[in-house]
Short mmCIF file of C-alpha atoms in Angstrom, two decimals:
data_model
loop_
_atom_site.label_atom_id
_atom_site.label_comp_id
_atom_site.label_asym_id
_atom_site.label_seq_id
_atom_site.Cartn_x
_atom_site.Cartn_y
_atom_site.Cartn_z
CA MET A 529 5.37 -24.02 -17.00
CA ILE A 530 5.69 -20.55 -18.21
CA CYS A 531 5.30 -19.48 -22.10
CA VAL A 532 5.24 -16.09 -23.16
CA GLY A 533 3.27 -14.47 -25.98
CA ALA A 534 1.28 -17.98 -27.04
CA ALA A 535 4.72 -19.67 -27.51
CA LEU A 536 3.15 -23.15 -27.92
CA ASP A 537 1.84 -23.95 -31.63
CA PRO A 538 -1.75 -23.81 -31.80
CA ARG A 539 -2.28 -27.60 -32.72
CA GLU A 540 -0.16 -28.10 -29.55
CA GLN A 541 -2.22 -25.54 -27.51
CA TYR A 542 -5.73 -27.30 -29.03
CA ALA A 543 -4.32 -30.60 -28.15
CA ARG A 544 -3.75 -29.93 -24.65
CA GLY A 545 -7.46 -28.67 -23.95
CA LYS A 546 -9.96 -29.84 -26.31
CA PRO A 547 -9.55 -33.62 -26.54
CA MET A 548 -9.86 -33.60 -22.47
CA VAL A 549 -13.39 -32.00 -22.45
CA GLY A 550 -16.26 -34.12 -21.86
CA ARG A 551 -13.44 -37.19 -20.76
CA GLY A 552 -13.82 -36.95 -16.86
CA ASP A 553 -10.70 -38.73 -16.61
CA MET A 554 -8.34 -35.77 -16.94
CA PRO A 555 -10.61 -32.60 -16.95
CA ALA A 556 -9.04 -29.21 -18.11
CA TYR A 557 -9.11 -26.15 -15.75
CA LEU A 558 -8.93 -22.83 -17.52
CA VAL A 559 -8.51 -19.62 -15.53
CA ILE A 560 -8.62 -16.26 -17.53
CA GLY A 561 -6.47 -13.33 -15.99
CA GLY A 562 -3.32 -12.33 -14.65
CA GLY A 563 -4.16 -10.80 -11.19
CA LEU A 564 -4.23 -11.99 -7.81
CA ALA A 565 -7.86 -13.94 -8.11
CA GLY A 566 -6.58 -15.80 -11.30
CA ALA A 567 -3.28 -16.77 -9.44
CA LYS A 568 -5.03 -18.10 -6.44
CA THR A 569 -7.73 -19.81 -8.25
CA ALA A 570 -4.67 -22.20 -10.06
CA GLU A 571 -3.01 -21.95 -6.42
CA ALA A 572 -6.80 -23.35 -4.89
CA LEU A 573 -7.29 -25.72 -7.63
CA ARG A 574 -3.96 -27.72 -6.99
CA ALA A 575 -4.67 -27.27 -3.11
CA ARG A 576 -7.57 -29.42 -3.65
CA GLY A 577 -5.74 -32.18 -5.61
CA VAL A 578 -6.53 -31.71 -9.07
CA ASP A 579 -4.43 -33.75 -11.18
CA GLY A 580 -5.35 -32.50 -14.72
CA PRO A 581 -4.23 -29.48 -16.51
CA VAL A 582 -4.69 -26.10 -14.99
CA ILE A 583 -4.13 -23.28 -17.31
CA LEU A 584 -3.59 -19.26 -16.43
CA LEU A 585 -3.83 -17.18 -19.36
CA CYS A 586 -2.41 -13.67 -18.39
CA GLU A 587 -2.59 -10.85 -20.74
CA GLU A 588 0.42 -8.96 -19.43
CA GLN A 589 3.96 -10.08 -19.92
CA ARG A 590 4.01 -10.67 -16.13
CA LEU A 591 3.51 -13.03 -13.63
CA PRO A 592 0.09 -12.17 -11.52
CA TYR A 593 0.68 -9.73 -8.97
CA GLU A 594 -1.41 -7.62 -6.13
CA ARG A 595 -2.33 -4.04 -6.90
CA PRO A 596 -3.15 -2.17 -4.02
CA PRO A 597 0.69 -1.41 -3.82
CA LEU A 598 0.43 0.63 -7.20
CA SER A 599 -1.25 3.02 -5.50
CA LYS A 600 0.62 2.87 -1.90
CA ASP A 601 4.00 1.47 -1.23
CA TYR A 602 5.20 0.79 -4.53
CA LEU A 603 4.25 4.39 -5.67
CA ALA A 604 6.05 5.65 -2.80
CA GLY A 605 9.17 3.90 -4.13
CA ASN A 606 9.02 0.93 -1.55
CA GLY A 607 10.13 -2.55 -2.69
CA THR A 608 9.80 -3.79 -6.12
CA PRO A 609 7.23 -5.74 -8.11
CA ASP A 610 8.63 -9.17 -7.14
CA ASP A 611 7.64 -7.96 -3.39
CA PHE A 612 3.91 -8.14 -4.54
CA THR A 613 4.07 -11.04 -7.15
CA VAL A 614 1.61 -13.65 -6.22
CA HIS A 615 4.11 -16.57 -7.00
CA THR A 616 7.42 -16.99 -8.23
CA GLY A 617 8.00 -19.00 -11.49
CA GLN A 618 9.41 -21.84 -9.92
CA TRP A 619 6.26 -22.03 -7.74
CA TYR A 620 4.12 -22.43 -11.17
CA ASP A 621 6.46 -24.90 -12.32
CA GLU A 622 6.64 -26.80 -9.32
CA HIS A 623 2.70 -27.09 -9.27
CA ASP A 624 2.66 -27.65 -13.11
CA VAL A 625 0.35 -24.84 -13.62
CA ASP A 626 0.71 -23.67 -17.15
CA VAL A 627 1.09 -19.79 -17.18
CA GLN A 628 1.08 -18.28 -20.47
CA LEU A 629 1.94 -14.85 -20.39
CA GLY A 630 1.05 -12.03 -22.95
CA VAL A 631 -1.91 -13.92 -24.24
CA ARG A 632 -5.35 -12.72 -24.28
CA ALA A 633 -8.57 -14.38 -24.69
CA ASP A 634 -11.15 -12.83 -27.51
CA ALA A 635 -13.84 -15.34 -27.34
CA VAL A 636 -15.61 -18.12 -25.09
CA ASN A 637 -17.76 -20.61 -26.82
CA THR A 638 -19.78 -22.40 -24.14
CA GLY A 639 -21.37 -24.67 -25.92
CA SER A 640 -18.17 -26.40 -27.07
CA HIS A 641 -16.43 -25.15 -24.20
CA GLU A 642 -13.77 -23.94 -26.23
CA VAL A 643 -11.71 -20.38 -25.58
CA VAL A 644 -10.51 -18.55 -28.66
CA LEU A 645 -7.40 -16.57 -28.05
CA ALA A 646 -6.45 -13.54 -29.88
CA ASP A 647 -3.91 -15.39 -32.17
CA GLY A 648 -6.79 -17.50 -33.52
CA SER A 649 -5.33 -20.58 -31.55
CA VAL A 650 -8.11 -22.53 -29.47
CA LEU A 651 -8.22 -24.12 -26.20
CA GLY A 652 -10.71 -26.30 -24.46
CA TYR A 653 -11.76 -26.84 -21.13
CA ASP A 654 -14.24 -28.63 -18.80
CA LYS A 655 -14.56 -25.77 -16.18
CA LEU A 656 -13.67 -21.97 -16.88
CA VAL A 657 -13.06 -19.35 -14.07
CA LEU A 658 -13.16 -15.82 -15.22
CA ALA A 659 -11.22 -13.58 -13.48
CA THR A 660 -10.63 -10.78 -15.90
CA GLY A 661 -10.81 -7.85 -13.12
CA SER A 662 -11.39 -4.08 -14.14
CA ARG A 663 -9.85 -1.35 -16.07
CA PRO A 664 -9.89 2.27 -15.16
CA ARG A 665 -12.73 4.30 -16.33
CA ARG A 666 -11.80 6.96 -18.98
CA LEU A 667 -12.65 10.58 -18.72
CA HIS A 668 -14.28 11.65 -21.69
CA VAL A 669 -12.73 15.27 -22.29
CA PRO A 670 -10.49 16.86 -24.90
CA GLY A 671 -6.91 16.14 -23.60
CA THR A 672 -6.93 12.90 -21.72
CA ASP A 673 -4.28 11.52 -24.44
CA ALA A 674 -1.70 14.23 -23.64
CA ARG A 675 1.81 13.26 -22.29
CA GLY A 676 1.60 13.46 -18.50
CA VAL A 677 -1.91 12.37 -18.01
CA HIS A 678 -1.75 9.10 -16.29
CA PHE A 679 -3.85 6.27 -15.38
CA LEU A 680 -3.31 3.47 -12.76
CA ARG A 681 -3.53 -0.30 -12.81
CA ARG A 682 -0.63 -2.05 -14.00
CA VAL A 683 3.01 -1.54 -12.51
CA ALA A 684 3.91 0.15 -15.92
CA ASP A 685 1.36 2.44 -15.05
CA THR A 686 2.89 3.26 -11.49
CA ASP A 687 6.38 3.36 -12.45
CA ARG A 688 5.35 6.10 -15.10
CA LEU A 689 3.61 7.94 -12.88
CA ARG A 690 6.14 7.90 -10.36
CA SER A 691 9.03 8.78 -12.53
CA SER A 692 7.10 11.86 -14.01
CA TRP A 693 6.94 13.15 -10.39
CA ASP A 694 10.76 13.53 -10.61
CA SER A 695 10.30 16.65 -12.43
CA ALA A 696 6.65 17.67 -11.93
CA SER A 697 5.99 20.85 -10.63
CA ALA A 698 2.14 20.50 -9.35
CA VAL A 699 0.15 17.44 -9.64
CA VAL A 700 -4.03 17.10 -10.16
CA VAL A 701 -5.63 13.96 -9.17
CA ILE A 702 -9.07 13.87 -10.97
CA GLY A 703 -11.42 11.78 -8.94
CA GLY A 704 -11.46 11.85 -5.05
CA GLY A 705 -11.85 7.81 -4.34
CA TRP A 706 -9.67 5.48 -2.75
CA ILE A 707 -7.05 5.16 -5.52
CA GLY A 708 -7.07 8.99 -5.97
CA LEU A 709 -6.72 9.86 -2.10
CA GLU A 710 -3.90 7.33 -1.77
CA ALA A 711 -2.00 8.60 -5.06
CA ALA A 712 -2.25 12.25 -3.31
CA ALA A 713 -1.45 11.33 -0.21
CA VAL A 714 1.97 10.10 -1.66
CA ALA A 715 2.42 12.92 -3.84
CA ARG A 716 2.18 14.95 -0.93
CA GLY A 717 4.96 12.82 0.76
CA ARG A 718 7.26 14.18 -1.59
CA GLY A 719 6.58 17.65 -1.37
CA LEU A 720 4.54 18.06 -4.62
CA PRO A 721 1.80 20.59 -4.81
CA VAL A 722 -1.50 18.53 -5.09
CA THR A 723 -4.71 19.47 -6.26
CA VAL A 724 -7.68 17.01 -5.83
CA VAL A 725 -10.68 17.31 -8.15
CA GLU A 726 -13.91 15.69 -7.16
CA ALA A 727 -17.34 16.00 -8.85
CA ALA A 728 -19.26 15.14 -5.53
CA SER A 729 -19.63 17.66 -2.52
CA ALA A 730 -16.88 15.31 -0.85
CA PRO A 731 -14.50 12.72 -1.47
CA LEU A 732 -15.48 8.91 -0.73
CA LEU A 733 -19.11 10.20 -0.28
CA GLY A 734 -20.62 7.59 -2.35
CA PRO A 735 -19.06 4.55 -0.11
CA LEU A 736 -18.55 6.49 3.15
CA GLY A 737 -21.31 9.25 3.33
CA PRO A 738 -20.95 12.77 4.14
CA ARG A 739 -20.03 12.37 7.97
CA MET A 740 -17.12 9.86 7.55
CA ALA A 741 -16.49 11.47 3.93
CA SER A 742 -15.36 14.88 5.94
CA VAL A 743 -12.73 13.30 7.87
CA PHE A 744 -10.92 12.08 4.71
CA ALA A 745 -11.49 15.92 3.36
CA GLU A 746 -10.05 17.37 6.44
CA LEU A 747 -7.50 14.79 6.35
CA HIS A 748 -5.87 15.81 3.18
CA ARG A 749 -6.68 19.33 3.38
CA ASP A 750 -4.90 19.14 6.61
CA HIS A 751 -1.67 17.65 4.46
CA GLY A 752 -1.88 20.60 2.20
CA VAL A 753 -4.13 19.36 -0.66
CA ASP A 754 -6.12 21.98 -2.50
CA LEU A 755 -9.49 19.73 -2.60
CA ARG A 756 -12.10 20.92 -5.09
CA THR A 757 -15.43 19.67 -4.47
CA ASP A 758 -18.81 20.00 -6.44
CA ALA A 759 -16.12 20.43 -9.47
CA THR A 760 -16.53 19.70 -13.20
CA VAL A 761 -13.68 18.76 -15.79
CA GLU A 762 -14.39 20.54 -18.99
CA GLU A 763 -10.70 19.98 -20.52
CA ILE A 764 -7.30 18.82 -19.69
CA ILE A 765 -5.13 21.62 -21.34
CA THR A 766 -2.50 21.11 -23.21
CA ASP A 767 0.29 22.65 -25.04
CA ASP A 768 2.20 20.94 -27.82
CA GLY A 769 1.16 17.82 -26.89
CA ALA A 770 2.10 17.74 -23.17
CA VAL A 771 -0.54 18.81 -20.15
CA THR A 772 -0.29 22.24 -18.79
CA GLY A 773 -3.28 22.16 -16.65
CA VAL A 774 -7.03 21.29 -16.05
CA ARG A 775 -9.82 23.46 -17.00
CA LEU A 776 -12.87 23.54 -14.56
CA GLY A 777 -16.21 24.64 -14.74
CA ASP A 778 -14.83 27.54 -12.61
CA GLY A 779 -11.29 28.05 -13.41
CA GLU A 780 -8.02 26.73 -14.60
CA VAL A 781 -5.73 24.60 -12.36
CA SER A 782 -2.06 24.51 -13.64
CA ALA A 783 -0.18 20.99 -13.71
CA ASP A 784 2.41 19.24 -15.71
CA CYS A 785 0.81 15.92 -14.34
CA VAL A 786 -2.37 14.70 -14.01
CA LEU A 787 -3.88 11.33 -12.63
CA VAL A 788 -7.51 10.48 -13.75
CA ALA A 789 -8.62 8.18 -11.03
CA VAL A 790 -12.56 8.06 -11.56
CA GLY A 791 -12.99 4.77 -10.66
CA ALA A 792 -13.07 1.21 -12.74
CA ARG A 793 -15.16 -0.71 -14.83
CA PRO A 794 -15.37 -4.67 -14.88
CA GLU A 795 -13.60 -6.46 -17.51
CA THR A 796 -16.89 -8.14 -18.80
CA LEU A 797 -16.58 -7.97 -22.69
CA LEU A 798 -15.65 -11.76 -22.75
CA ALA A 799 -18.27 -12.92 -20.54
CA GLU A 800 -20.86 -10.72 -22.67
CA ARG A 801 -19.55 -12.33 -26.01
CA ALA A 802 -19.86 -15.85 -24.34
CA GLY A 803 -23.54 -14.79 -23.60
CA LEU A 804 -23.31 -15.24 -20.02
CA ASP A 805 -25.45 -12.86 -17.59
CA VAL A 806 -24.12 -9.30 -17.17
CA GLU A 807 -25.08 -6.43 -15.10
CA ASP A 808 -22.67 -4.24 -13.02
CA GLY A 809 -20.22 -7.12 -13.63
CA VAL A 810 -20.81 -11.08 -14.17
CA LEU A 811 -23.84 -11.85 -12.43
CA VAL A 812 -22.83 -15.12 -10.38
CA ASP A 813 -25.03 -16.84 -7.52
CA ALA A 814 -23.42 -17.99 -3.92
CA HIS A 815 -21.62 -20.66 -5.51
CA LEU A 816 -19.69 -18.38 -8.11
CA THR A 817 -21.28 -20.00 -10.74
CA THR A 818 -22.34 -18.03 -13.92
CA SER A 819 -25.48 -18.67 -15.92
CA ASP A 820 -23.35 -21.38 -17.28
CA PRO A 821 -22.98 -24.32 -14.98
CA ASP A 822 -19.26 -24.61 -16.30
CA VAL A 823 -18.18 -21.28 -15.97
CA LEU A 824 -17.50 -19.63 -12.56
CA ALA A 825 -16.49 -15.67 -11.89
CA VAL A 826 -14.07 -14.39 -9.31
CA GLY A 827 -12.81 -11.07 -8.49
CA ASP A 828 -13.69 -7.52 -9.56
CA ILE A 829 -16.09 -8.94 -12.21
CA ALA A 830 -18.18 -11.05 -9.54
CA ASN A 831 -21.71 -9.50 -8.84
CA VAL A 832 -22.54 -12.15 -6.41
CA GLN A 833 -25.93 -13.04 -4.66
CA HIS A 834 -24.59 -12.75 -1.33
CA PRO A 835 -26.31 -15.44 1.29
CA VAL A 836 -25.40 -13.47 4.30
CA LEU A 837 -26.47 -9.76 3.00
CA GLY A 838 -29.25 -10.97 0.94
CA THR A 839 -28.15 -8.90 -1.84
CA ARG A 840 -26.47 -8.64 -4.86
CA VAL A 841 -22.49 -6.95 -3.96
CA ARG A 842 -19.86 -6.56 -6.30
CA VAL A 843 -16.42 -5.69 -4.28
CA GLU A 844 -13.37 -4.03 -6.15
CA HIS A 845 -10.84 -4.57 -3.49
CA TRP A 846 -7.93 -7.37 -2.56
CA ALA A 847 -9.78 -9.33 -0.04
CA THR A 848 -12.30 -10.66 -2.62
CA ALA A 849 -9.64 -11.65 -4.87
CA LEU A 850 -7.97 -12.92 -2.36
CA ASN A 851 -10.71 -15.06 -0.85
CA GLN A 852 -13.19 -15.87 -3.60
CA PRO A 853 -10.86 -18.55 -5.66
CA ALA A 854 -10.72 -20.86 -2.86
CA VAL A 855 -15.07 -21.10 -3.21
CA ALA A 856 -14.70 -21.24 -6.98
CA ALA A 857 -12.18 -24.06 -6.81
CA ALA A 858 -14.12 -26.23 -4.52
CA ASN A 859 -17.57 -25.22 -6.48
CA ALA A 860 -15.56 -26.20 -9.86
CA LEU A 861 -14.62 -29.63 -8.54
CA GLY A 862 -18.54 -30.36 -7.49
CA ASP A 863 -18.94 -28.60 -3.70
CA ARG A 864 -22.02 -26.59 -3.06
CA THR A 865 -19.77 -23.91 -1.05
CA GLU A 866 -21.23 -20.40 -0.68
CA TYR A 867 -19.09 -17.36 -0.69
CA THR A 868 -19.98 -15.85 2.76
CA ASP A 869 -16.97 -13.41 3.70
CA LEU A 870 -18.21 -10.03 4.26
CA PRO A 871 -16.61 -7.30 2.15
CA PHE A 872 -13.69 -5.63 3.19
CA PHE A 873 -11.10 -3.40 2.19
CA PHE A 874 -8.39 -0.84 3.59
CA SER A 875 -6.55 2.26 2.68
CA ASP A 876 -3.71 4.02 4.36
CA GLN A 877 -3.37 7.85 3.81
CA TYR A 878 -0.75 9.71 5.48
CA ASP A 879 -0.59 8.60 9.24
CA LEU A 880 -4.14 7.14 8.85
CA GLY A 881 -5.08 3.64 8.74
CA MET A 882 -8.48 2.22 7.92
CA GLU A 883 -10.19 -1.22 7.74
CA TYR A 884 -13.94 -1.04 6.49
CA ARG A 885 -16.15 -4.38 6.70
CA GLY A 886 -19.85 -4.72 5.83
CA HIS A 887 -22.28 -3.21 3.21
CA VAL A 888 -24.50 -0.53 2.97
CA PRO A 889 -26.93 -0.98 0.22
CA PRO A 890 -26.98 1.84 -2.23
CA GLY A 891 -29.85 4.38 -1.04
CA ALA A 892 -30.48 2.70 2.31
CA ALA A 893 -31.34 4.85 5.33
CA TYR A 894 -28.55 4.72 7.75
CA GLU A 895 -27.26 6.22 11.07
CA VAL A 896 -23.46 6.63 11.76
CA VAL A 897 -22.25 6.12 15.25
CA VAL A 898 -18.85 6.79 16.69
CA ARG A 899 -16.91 5.41 19.04
CA GLY A 900 -13.73 7.01 19.88
CA ALA A 901 -12.08 10.38 19.21
CA GLU A 902 -13.26 10.99 15.56
CA ARG A 903 -11.29 14.55 15.54
CA ALA A 904 -7.88 12.88 16.54
CA ARG A 905 -8.53 10.54 13.78
CA GLU A 906 -8.56 7.45 16.24
CA PHE A 907 -11.93 5.66 16.46
CA VAL A 908 -14.49 3.23 15.10
CA ALA A 909 -17.54 4.16 12.76
CA PHE A 910 -20.56 1.93 12.79
CA TRP A 911 -23.47 2.07 10.14
CA GLN A 912 -26.75 1.31 11.85
CA ASP A 913 -30.14 0.87 9.83
CA SER A 914 -33.50 1.76 11.28
CA THR A 915 -33.69 -1.30 13.34
CA SER A 916 -30.16 -0.46 15.05
CA ARG A 917 -28.76 -3.56 13.24
CA VAL A 918 -24.98 -3.01 12.45
CA LEU A 919 -24.67 -2.77 8.53
CA ALA A 920 -20.89 -2.02 8.36
CA GLY A 921 -18.16 -0.78 10.63
CA MET A 922 -14.79 0.89 10.02
CA ASN A 923 -12.01 1.15 12.38
CA VAL A 924 -9.45 4.14 12.10
CA ASN A 925 -6.22 3.68 13.60
CA VAL A 926 -7.51 1.16 15.98
CA TRP A 927 -6.48 -2.04 15.28
CA ASP A 928 -8.12 -4.29 17.74
CA ALA A 929 -11.46 -3.91 16.90
CA GLY A 930 -12.05 -5.60 13.31
CA GLU A 931 -13.11 -9.14 14.14
CA ALA A 932 -15.60 -7.66 17.03
CA VAL A 933 -16.93 -5.52 14.35
CA GLU A 934 -17.36 -8.56 11.90
CA ARG A 935 -19.18 -10.81 14.54
CA LEU A 936 -21.53 -8.01 15.48
CA ILE A 937 -22.49 -7.49 11.59
CA ARG A 938 -23.11 -11.32 11.44
CA SER A 939 -25.32 -11.41 14.28
CA GLY A 940 -27.83 -9.04 13.00
CA LYS A 941 -28.23 -8.05 16.49
CA PRO A 942 -29.87 -4.36 17.51
CA VAL A 943 -27.61 -2.54 19.34
CA PRO A 944 -28.48 0.87 20.96
CA ALA A 945 -26.78 3.70 19.47
CA GLU A 946 -25.54 4.84 22.78
CA THR A 947 -24.30 1.45 23.83
CA LEU A 948 -22.07 1.28 20.29
CA ALA A 949 -20.79 4.82 21.40
CA ASP A 950 -19.98 4.06 24.95
CA PRO A 951 -16.18 2.96 24.92
CA GLU A 952 -16.64 1.64 28.28
CA VAL A 953 -18.81 -0.98 27.25
CA ASP A 954 -16.94 -4.13 25.81
CA LEU A 955 -17.20 -4.10 21.78
CA ASP A 956 -16.57 -8.35 21.99
CA GLY A 957 -19.70 -8.82 24.02
CA LEU A 958 -22.02 -7.07 22.15
CA ALA A 959 -22.79 -9.59 19.48
CA GLY A 960 -24.18 -12.17 21.94
#
């Protein structure tokens, strides 16, 4: 059943949820979040045999969809939203998932097991899964509300940005992270002049470190991007309400289209109002359970105590939203299943495709070892700690190494750097 804009009468909504609380015969499962993580949670609950109500609240007036295409294929004009919509409306009907579109949850009362919606109506739950995702960080400088300034998070954002490129003469991307660089690559593919403005000394410096960050810096410069590093943005320059450029600490850059891509913040307001433990996301244990035993969290917001890595990890990437829901559903039904997947993400920029697995803790000492042709951008990079254990690996334009890299990380086995770097040594055999 698909409802739009809280179409049910509030008393009927309440009747669908509240009386089920605590009865045990027909427990109600409520999922808040209209992205991949929310849709996959609803799917996982039904796959595990849940007979009671499964309700999925989506703030957008659109069925849940995946977000990577928004800065990749769809931004490039390939395909339609149907291609990356998780399930059709028919699927939700056939699986008796009550999808409510255009509905925002304003508060969670964990004591009474109730969720208050923006229109004042109330839904009860036995188990609640938060999959509220993240939102783009704002840039706190004058001019960010001007016409021609864009952020990327939803389909409509990509539609507006892509449309603006039809008449744009120059594009500035503020932020050299994954989304900013992917969008810059697409814009260059359309022949647009592109300037990327990055506050750090290199793009992707945080997640990759200086050596691998330089690979992406050179990639974009080789494709004609004007990459400005160690840059500060002082103002987005406007004329009559429309953007005309960006003022940096050392000068101005002309542009009639600006994409602000300076990272994302987890959507934790609902969790905070509910009194759940929050710190860089919603704190969850290895079972994805929050500080309240009847509330779980998945996707961008989940700051997980990872049983394999031995530290807390929050990952804002597609694989997390895809894989955590099955574990959350299992635990919502009483299992004690741990989420053990290694962090994974991928990116496609120009003719470079990459996959990254593993985790390097912030501030950790490491060395990067490369196997293959780094200058030709066809290699595997390994991040090793002081004991020669592999913490993470990134395969760049090499597509038969991913599983071996994962096994090596999980093994915890020390490997000499010269062995890792030697292409004559079988990577599959190094994990033992």
